[in-house]
């Protein structure tokens, strides 16, 4: 689950990136309203380890490191 606050309504995309920089999965979550958001990206098929999520919305993006056990 990815939690964030969206300052204005816009289309949201999340990219899952491996530790080596390889793009593993991309999900378009469509148009989202402004305010607190929770998104879910299925990672059940991935091996345990460190991954990065790049969240893009409204012309901005942020990257967060995540650990899958």
PDB file of N, CA and C in Angstrom:
ATOM      1  N   UNK A   1       0.837  -1.178   0.000  1.00  0.00           N
ATOM      2  CA  UNK A   1       0.000   0.000   0.000  1.00  0.00           C
ATOM      3  C   UNK A   1       0.883   1.243   0.000  1.00  0.00           C
ATOM      4  N   UNK A   2       0.520   2.211  -0.818  1.00  0.00           N
ATOM      5  CA  UNK A   2       1.239   3.466  -0.928  1.00  0.00           C
ATOM      6  C   UNK A   2       0.292   4.564  -0.453  1.00  0.00           C
ATOM      7  N   UNK A   3       0.690   5.298   0.566  1.00  0.00           N
ATOM      8  CA  UNK A   3      -0.134   6.384   1.107  1.00  0.00           C
ATOM      9  C   UNK A   3       0.556   7.710   0.833  1.00  0.00           C
ATOM     10  N   UNK A   4      -0.216   8.691   0.387  1.00  0.00           N
ATOM     11  CA  UNK A   4       0.318  10.020   0.107  1.00  0.00           C
ATOM     12  C   UNK A   4      -0.824  11.025   0.079  1.00  0.00           C
ATOM     13  N   UNK A   5      -0.479  12.302   0.055  1.00  0.00           N
ATOM     14  CA  UNK A   5      -1.482  13.365  -0.071  1.00  0.00           C
ATOM     15  C   UNK A   5      -1.279  14.035  -1.419  1.00  0.00           C
ATOM     16  N   UNK A   6      -2.339  14.090  -2.195  1.00  0.00           N
ATOM     17  CA  UNK A   6      -2.285  14.695  -3.524  1.00  0.00           C
ATOM     18  C   UNK A   6      -2.830  16.121  -3.432  1.00  0.00           C
ATOM     19  N   UNK A   7      -2.004  17.136  -3.760  1.00  0.00           N
ATOM     20  CA  UNK A   7      -2.437  18.524  -3.597  1.00  0.00           C
ATOM     21  C   UNK A   7      -3.542  18.952  -4.556  1.00  0.00           C
ATOM     22  N   UNK A   8      -3.611  18.330  -5.730  1.00  0.00           N
ATOM     23  CA  UNK A   8      -4.666  18.664  -6.697  1.00  0.00           C
ATOM     24  C   UNK A   8      -5.014  17.418  -7.496  1.00  0.00           C
ATOM     25  N   UNK A   9      -6.202  17.398  -8.064  1.00  0.00           N
ATOM     26  CA  UNK A   9      -6.626  16.262  -8.854  1.00  0.00           C
ATOM     27  C   UNK A   9      -5.770  16.104 -10.100  1.00  0.00           C
ATOM     28  N   UNK A  10      -5.338  14.899 -10.389  1.00  0.00           N
ATOM     29  CA  UNK A  10      -4.550  14.619 -11.591  1.00  0.00           C
ATOM     30  C   UNK A  10      -4.435  13.111 -11.781  1.00  0.00           C
ATOM     31  N   UNK A  11      -3.900  12.728 -12.933  1.00  0.00           N
ATOM     32  CA  UNK A  11      -3.656  11.318 -13.214  1.00  0.00           C
ATOM     33  C   UNK A  11      -2.432  10.849 -12.419  1.00  0.00           C
ATOM     34  N   UNK A  12      -2.502   9.615 -11.937  1.00  0.00           N
ATOM     35  CA  UNK A  12      -1.440   9.071 -11.083  1.00  0.00           C
ATOM     36  C   UNK A  12      -0.867   7.804 -11.703  1.00  0.00           C
ATOM     37  N   UNK A  13       0.456   7.711 -11.727  1.00  0.00           N
ATOM     38  CA  UNK A  13       1.156   6.534 -12.225  1.00  0.00           C
ATOM     39  C   UNK A  13       2.184   6.111 -11.191  1.00  0.00           C
ATOM     40  N   UNK A  14       2.324   4.799 -10.987  1.00  0.00           N
ATOM     41  CA  UNK A  14       3.343   4.261 -10.086  1.00  0.00           C
ATOM     42  C   UNK A  14       4.210   3.286 -10.863  1.00  0.00           C
ATOM     43  N   UNK A  15       5.522   3.417 -10.697  1.00  0.00           N
ATOM     44  CA  UNK A  15       6.479   2.526 -11.339  1.00  0.00           C
ATOM     45  C   UNK A  15       7.275   1.808 -10.269  1.00  0.00           C
ATOM     46  N   UNK A  16       7.368   0.500 -10.382  1.00  0.00           N
ATOM     47  CA  UNK A  16       8.156  -0.320  -9.463  1.00  0.00           C
ATOM     48  C   UNK A  16       9.512  -0.554 -10.113  1.00  0.00           C
ATOM     49  N   UNK A  17      10.575  -0.225  -9.383  1.00  0.00           N
ATOM     50  CA  UNK A  17      11.929  -0.279  -9.914  1.00  0.00           C
ATOM     51  C   UNK A  17      12.779  -1.185  -9.022  1.00  0.00           C
ATOM     52  N   UNK A  18      13.535  -2.076  -9.635  1.00  0.00           N
ATOM     53  CA  UNK A  18      14.424  -2.966  -8.893  1.00  0.00           C
ATOM     54  C   UNK A  18      15.666  -2.235  -8.415  1.00  0.00           C
ATOM     55  N   UNK A  19      16.413  -2.855  -7.529  1.00  0.00           N
ATOM     56  CA  UNK A  19      17.616  -2.256  -6.948  1.00  0.00           C
ATOM     57  C   UNK A  19      18.659  -1.934  -8.015  1.00  0.00           C
ATOM     58  N   UNK A  20      18.621  -2.642  -9.148  1.00  0.00           N
ATOM     59  CA  UNK A  20      19.566  -2.400 -10.242  1.00  0.00           C
ATOM     60  C   UNK A  20      19.077  -1.322 -11.218  1.00  0.00           C
ATOM     61  N   UNK A  21      17.930  -0.706 -10.923  1.00  0.00           N
ATOM     62  CA  UNK A  21      17.389   0.354 -11.772  1.00  0.00           C
ATOM     63  C   UNK A  21      16.449  -0.132 -12.854  1.00  0.00           C
ATOM     64  N   UNK A  22      16.223  -1.429 -12.937  1.00  0.00           N
ATOM     65  CA  UNK A  22      15.348  -1.995 -13.956  1.00  0.00           C
ATOM     66  C   UNK A  22      13.883  -1.739 -13.604  1.00  0.00           C
ATOM     67  N   UNK A  23      13.107  -1.277 -14.583  1.00  0.00           N
ATOM     68  CA  UNK A  23      11.671  -1.082 -14.391  1.00  0.00           C
ATOM     69  C   UNK A  23      10.997  -2.451 -14.391  1.00  0.00           C
ATOM     70  N   UNK A  24      10.274  -2.760 -13.313  1.00  0.00           N
ATOM     71  CA  UNK A  24       9.659  -4.073 -13.162  1.00  0.00           C
ATOM     72  C   UNK A  24       8.162  -4.075 -13.434  1.00  0.00           C
ATOM     73  N   UNK A  25       7.509  -2.959 -13.134  1.00  0.00           N
ATOM     74  CA  UNK A  25       6.056  -2.900 -13.266  1.00  0.00           C
ATOM     75  C   UNK A  25       5.632  -1.446 -13.303  1.00  0.00           C
ATOM     76  N   UNK A  26       4.617  -1.155 -14.103  1.00  0.00           N
ATOM     77  CA  UNK A  26       4.077   0.192 -14.176  1.00  0.00           C
ATOM     78  C   UNK A  26       2.561   0.099 -14.102  1.00  0.00           C
ATOM     79  N   UNK A  27       1.959   0.894 -13.223  1.00  0.00           N
ATOM     80  CA  UNK A  27       0.510   0.869 -13.047  1.00  0.00           C
ATOM     81  C   UNK A  27      -0.024   2.287 -13.158  1.00  0.00           C
ATOM     82  N   UNK A  28      -1.010   2.480 -14.042  1.00  0.00           N
ATOM     83  CA  UNK A  28      -1.693   3.759 -14.159  1.00  0.00           C
ATOM     84  C   UNK A  28      -2.958   3.675 -13.309  1.00  0.00           C
ATOM     85  N   UNK A  29      -3.043   4.519 -12.284  1.00  0.00           N
ATOM     86  CA  UNK A  29      -4.192   4.500 -11.378  1.00  0.00           C
ATOM     87  C   UNK A  29      -5.288   5.455 -11.823  1.00  0.00           C
ATOM     88  N   UNK A  30      -5.102   6.109 -12.973  1.00  0.00           N
ATOM     89  CA  UNK A  30      -6.125   6.996 -13.513  1.00  0.00           C
ATOM     90  C   UNK A  30      -6.218   8.312 -12.751  1.00  0.00           C
ATOM     91  N   UNK A  31      -7.307   9.007 -13.011  1.00  0.00           N
ATOM     92  CA  UNK A  31      -7.540  10.316 -12.392  1.00  0.00           C
ATOM     93  C   UNK A  31      -7.872  10.150 -10.911  1.00  0.00           C
ATOM     94  N   UNK A  32      -7.194  10.899 -10.064  1.00  0.00           N
ATOM     95  CA  UNK A  32      -7.441  10.876  -8.618  1.00  0.00           C
ATOM     96  C   UNK A  32      -7.737  12.288  -8.136  1.00  0.00           C
ATOM     97  N   UNK A  33      -8.628  12.399  -7.180  1.00  0.00           N
ATOM     98  CA  UNK A  33      -9.001  13.696  -6.610  1.00  0.00           C
ATOM     99  C   UNK A  33      -7.919  14.187  -5.652  1.00  0.00           C
ATOM    100  N   UNK A  34      -7.967  15.456  -5.326  1.00  0.00           N
ATOM    101  CA  UNK A  34      -7.047  16.026  -4.334  1.00  0.00           C
ATOM    102  C   UNK A  34      -7.355  15.439  -2.962  1.00  0.00           C
ATOM    103  N   UNK A  35      -6.323  15.343  -2.119  1.00  0.00           N
ATOM    104  CA  UNK A  35      -6.496  14.868  -0.751  1.00  0.00           C
ATOM    105  C   UNK A  35      -5.720  13.598  -0.481  1.00  0.00           C
ATOM    106  N   UNK A  36      -5.931  12.999   0.695  1.00  0.00           N
ATOM    107  CA  UNK A  36      -5.223  11.768   1.074  1.00  0.00           C
ATOM    108  C   UNK A  36      -5.581  10.616   0.132  1.00  0.00           C
ATOM    109  N   UNK A  37      -4.580   9.844  -0.257  1.00  0.00           N
ATOM    110  CA  UNK A  37      -4.778   8.729  -1.187  1.00  0.00           C
ATOM    111  C   UNK A  37      -4.083   7.487  -0.657  1.00  0.00           C
ATOM    112  N   UNK A  38      -4.650   6.338  -0.965  1.00  0.00           N
ATOM    113  CA  UNK A  38      -4.038   5.040  -0.695  1.00  0.00           C
ATOM    114  C   UNK A  38      -4.107   4.224  -1.978  1.00  0.00           C
ATOM    115  N   UNK A  39      -2.969   3.761  -2.448  1.00  0.00           N
ATOM    116  CA  UNK A  39      -2.902   2.938  -3.647  1.00  0.00           C
ATOM    117  C   UNK A  39      -2.318   1.585  -3.283  1.00  0.00           C
ATOM    118  N   UNK A  40      -2.707   0.559  -4.012  1.00  0.00           N
ATOM    119  CA  UNK A  40      -2.182  -0.779  -3.769  1.00  0.00           C
ATOM    120  C   UNK A  40      -1.512  -1.297  -5.035  1.00  0.00           C
ATOM    121  N   UNK A  41      -0.294  -1.788  -4.901  1.00  0.00           N
ATOM    122  CA  UNK A  41       0.434  -2.408  -6.007  1.00  0.00           C
ATOM    123  C   UNK A  41       0.800  -3.828  -5.588  1.00  0.00           C
ATOM    124  N   UNK A  42       0.337  -4.812  -6.347  1.00  0.00           N
ATOM    125  CA  UNK A  42       0.599  -6.218  -6.027  1.00  0.00           C
ATOM    126  C   UNK A  42       2.073  -6.555  -6.275  1.00  0.00           C
ATOM    127  N   UNK A  43       2.759  -6.963  -5.219  1.00  0.00           N
ATOM    128  CA  UNK A  43       4.175  -7.339  -5.314  1.00  0.00           C
ATOM    129  C   UNK A  43       4.379  -8.799  -4.905  1.00  0.00           C
ATOM    130  N   UNK A  44       3.307  -9.574  -4.875  1.00  0.00           N
ATOM    131  CA  UNK A  44       3.381 -10.943  -4.375  1.00  0.00           C
ATOM    132  C   UNK A  44       4.291 -11.839  -5.216  1.00  0.00           C
ATOM    133  N   UNK A  45       4.486 -11.519  -6.481  1.00  0.00           N
ATOM    134  CA  UNK A  45       5.310 -12.369  -7.340  1.00  0.00           C
ATOM    135  C   UNK A  45       6.798 -12.019  -7.268  1.00  0.00           C
ATOM    136  N   UNK A  46       7.146 -10.996  -6.508  1.00  0.00           N
ATOM    137  CA  UNK A  46       8.539 -10.556  -6.428  1.00  0.00           C
ATOM    138  C   UNK A  46       9.281 -11.212  -5.266  1.00  0.00           C
ATOM    139  N   UNK A  47      10.567 -11.408  -5.452  1.00  0.00           N
ATOM    140  CA  UNK A  47      11.419 -11.959  -4.398  1.00  0.00           C
ATOM    141  C   UNK A  47      11.602 -10.932  -3.287  1.00  0.00           C
ATOM    142  N   UNK A  48      11.867 -11.379  -2.067  1.00  0.00           N
ATOM    143  CA  UNK A  48      12.168 -10.432  -0.986  1.00  0.00           C
ATOM    144  C   UNK A  48      13.375  -9.571  -1.350  1.00  0.00           C
ATOM    145  N   UNK A  49      13.342  -8.318  -0.924  1.00  0.00           N
ATOM    146  CA  UNK A  49      14.463  -7.430  -1.196  1.00  0.00           C
ATOM    147  C   UNK A  49      14.070  -5.972  -1.163  1.00  0.00           C
ATOM    148  N   UNK A  50      14.957  -5.141  -1.673  1.00  0.00           N
ATOM    149  CA  UNK A  50      14.749  -3.694  -1.699  1.00  0.00           C
ATOM    150  C   UNK A  50      14.263  -3.295  -3.091  1.00  0.00           C
ATOM    151  N   UNK A  51      13.242  -2.470  -3.120  1.00  0.00           N
ATOM    152  CA  UNK A  51      12.671  -1.953  -4.362  1.00  0.00           C
ATOM    153  C   UNK A  51      12.420  -0.455  -4.186  1.00  0.00           C
ATOM    154  N   UNK A  52      12.138   0.200  -5.289  1.00  0.00           N
ATOM    155  CA  UNK A  52      11.781   1.612  -5.266  1.00  0.00           C
ATOM    156  C   UNK A  52      10.455   1.794  -5.982  1.00  0.00           C
ATOM    157  N   UNK A  53       9.642   2.704  -5.475  1.00  0.00           N
ATOM    158  CA  UNK A  53       8.389   3.084  -6.119  1.00  0.00           C
ATOM    159  C   UNK A  53       8.523   4.537  -6.540  1.00  0.00           C
ATOM    160  N   UNK A  54       8.310   4.801  -7.831  1.00  0.00           N
ATOM    161  CA  UNK A  54       8.271   6.180  -8.317  1.00  0.00           C
ATOM    162  C   UNK A  54       6.806   6.522  -8.563  1.00  0.00           C
ATOM    163  N   UNK A  55       6.302   7.492  -7.834  1.00  0.00           N
ATOM    164  CA  UNK A  55       4.921   7.931  -7.946  1.00  0.00           C
ATOM    165  C   UNK A  55       4.910   9.249  -8.701  1.00  0.00           C
ATOM    166  N   UNK A  56       4.155   9.310  -9.793  1.00  0.00           N
ATOM    167  CA  UNK A  56       4.088  10.508 -10.629  1.00  0.00           C
ATOM    168  C   UNK A  56       2.646  10.997 -10.694  1.00  0.00           C
ATOM    169  N   UNK A  57       2.466  12.295 -10.432  1.00  0.00           N
ATOM    170  CA  UNK A  57       1.131  12.902 -10.474  1.00  0.00           C
ATOM    171  C   UNK A  57       1.272  14.404 -10.657  1.00  0.00           C
ATOM    172  N   UNK A  58       0.441  14.972 -11.511  1.00  0.00           N
ATOM    173  CA  UNK A  58       0.410  16.420 -11.675  1.00  0.00           C
ATOM    174  C   UNK A  58       1.738  17.034 -12.069  1.00  0.00           C
ATOM    175  N   UNK A  59       2.531  16.344 -12.883  1.00  0.00           N
ATOM    176  CA  UNK A  59       3.810  16.882 -13.314  1.00  0.00           C
ATOM    177  C   UNK A  59       4.926  16.777 -12.290  1.00  0.00           C
ATOM    178  N   UNK A  60       4.658  16.130 -11.163  1.00  0.00           N
ATOM    179  CA  UNK A  60       5.669  15.935 -10.125  1.00  0.00           C
ATOM    180  C   UNK A  60       5.865  14.446  -9.898  1.00  0.00           C
ATOM    181  N   UNK A  61       7.023  14.089  -9.357  1.00  0.00           N
ATOM    182  CA  UNK A  61       7.247  12.681  -9.017  1.00  0.00           C
ATOM    183  C   UNK A  61       8.066  12.588  -7.737  1.00  0.00           C
ATOM    184  N   UNK A  62       7.912  11.472  -7.069  1.00  0.00           N
ATOM    185  CA  UNK A  62       8.649  11.188  -5.830  1.00  0.00           C
ATOM    186  C   UNK A  62       9.034   9.723  -5.846  1.00  0.00           C
ATOM    187  N   UNK A  63      10.183   9.411  -5.278  1.00  0.00           N
ATOM    188  CA  UNK A  63      10.656   8.026  -5.202  1.00  0.00           C
ATOM    189  C   UNK A  63      10.790   7.633  -3.741  1.00  0.00           C
ATOM    190  N   UNK A  64      10.289   6.433  -3.439  1.00  0.00           N
ATOM    191  CA  UNK A  64      10.360   5.923  -2.062  1.00  0.00           C
ATOM    192  C   UNK A  64      10.958   4.518  -2.089  1.00  0.00           C
ATOM    193  N   UNK A  65      11.881   4.257  -1.173  1.00  0.00           N
ATOM    194  CA  UNK A  65      12.468   2.918  -1.040  1.00  0.00           C
ATOM    195  C   UNK A  65      11.522   2.072  -0.206  1.00  0.00           C
ATOM    196  N   UNK A  66      11.311   0.836  -0.651  1.00  0.00           N
ATOM    197  CA  UNK A  66      10.462  -0.090   0.118  1.00  0.00           C
ATOM    198  C   UNK A  66      11.199  -1.411   0.284  1.00  0.00           C
ATOM    199  N   UNK A  67      10.857  -2.127   1.338  1.00  0.00           N
ATOM    200  CA  UNK A  67      11.425  -3.437   1.634  1.00  0.00           C
ATOM    201  C   UNK A  67      10.328  -4.479   1.550  1.00  0.00           C
ATOM    202  N   UNK A  68      10.559  -5.497   0.747  1.00  0.00           N
ATOM    203  CA  UNK A  68       9.602  -6.608   0.682  1.00  0.00           C
ATOM    204  C   UNK A  68      10.207  -7.791   1.437  1.00  0.00           C
ATOM    205  N   UNK A  69       9.459  -8.317   2.370  1.00  0.00           N
ATOM    206  CA  UNK A  69       9.941  -9.445   3.163  1.00  0.00           C
ATOM    207  C   UNK A  69       9.446 -10.755   2.586  1.00  0.00           C
TER     208      UNK A  69
END
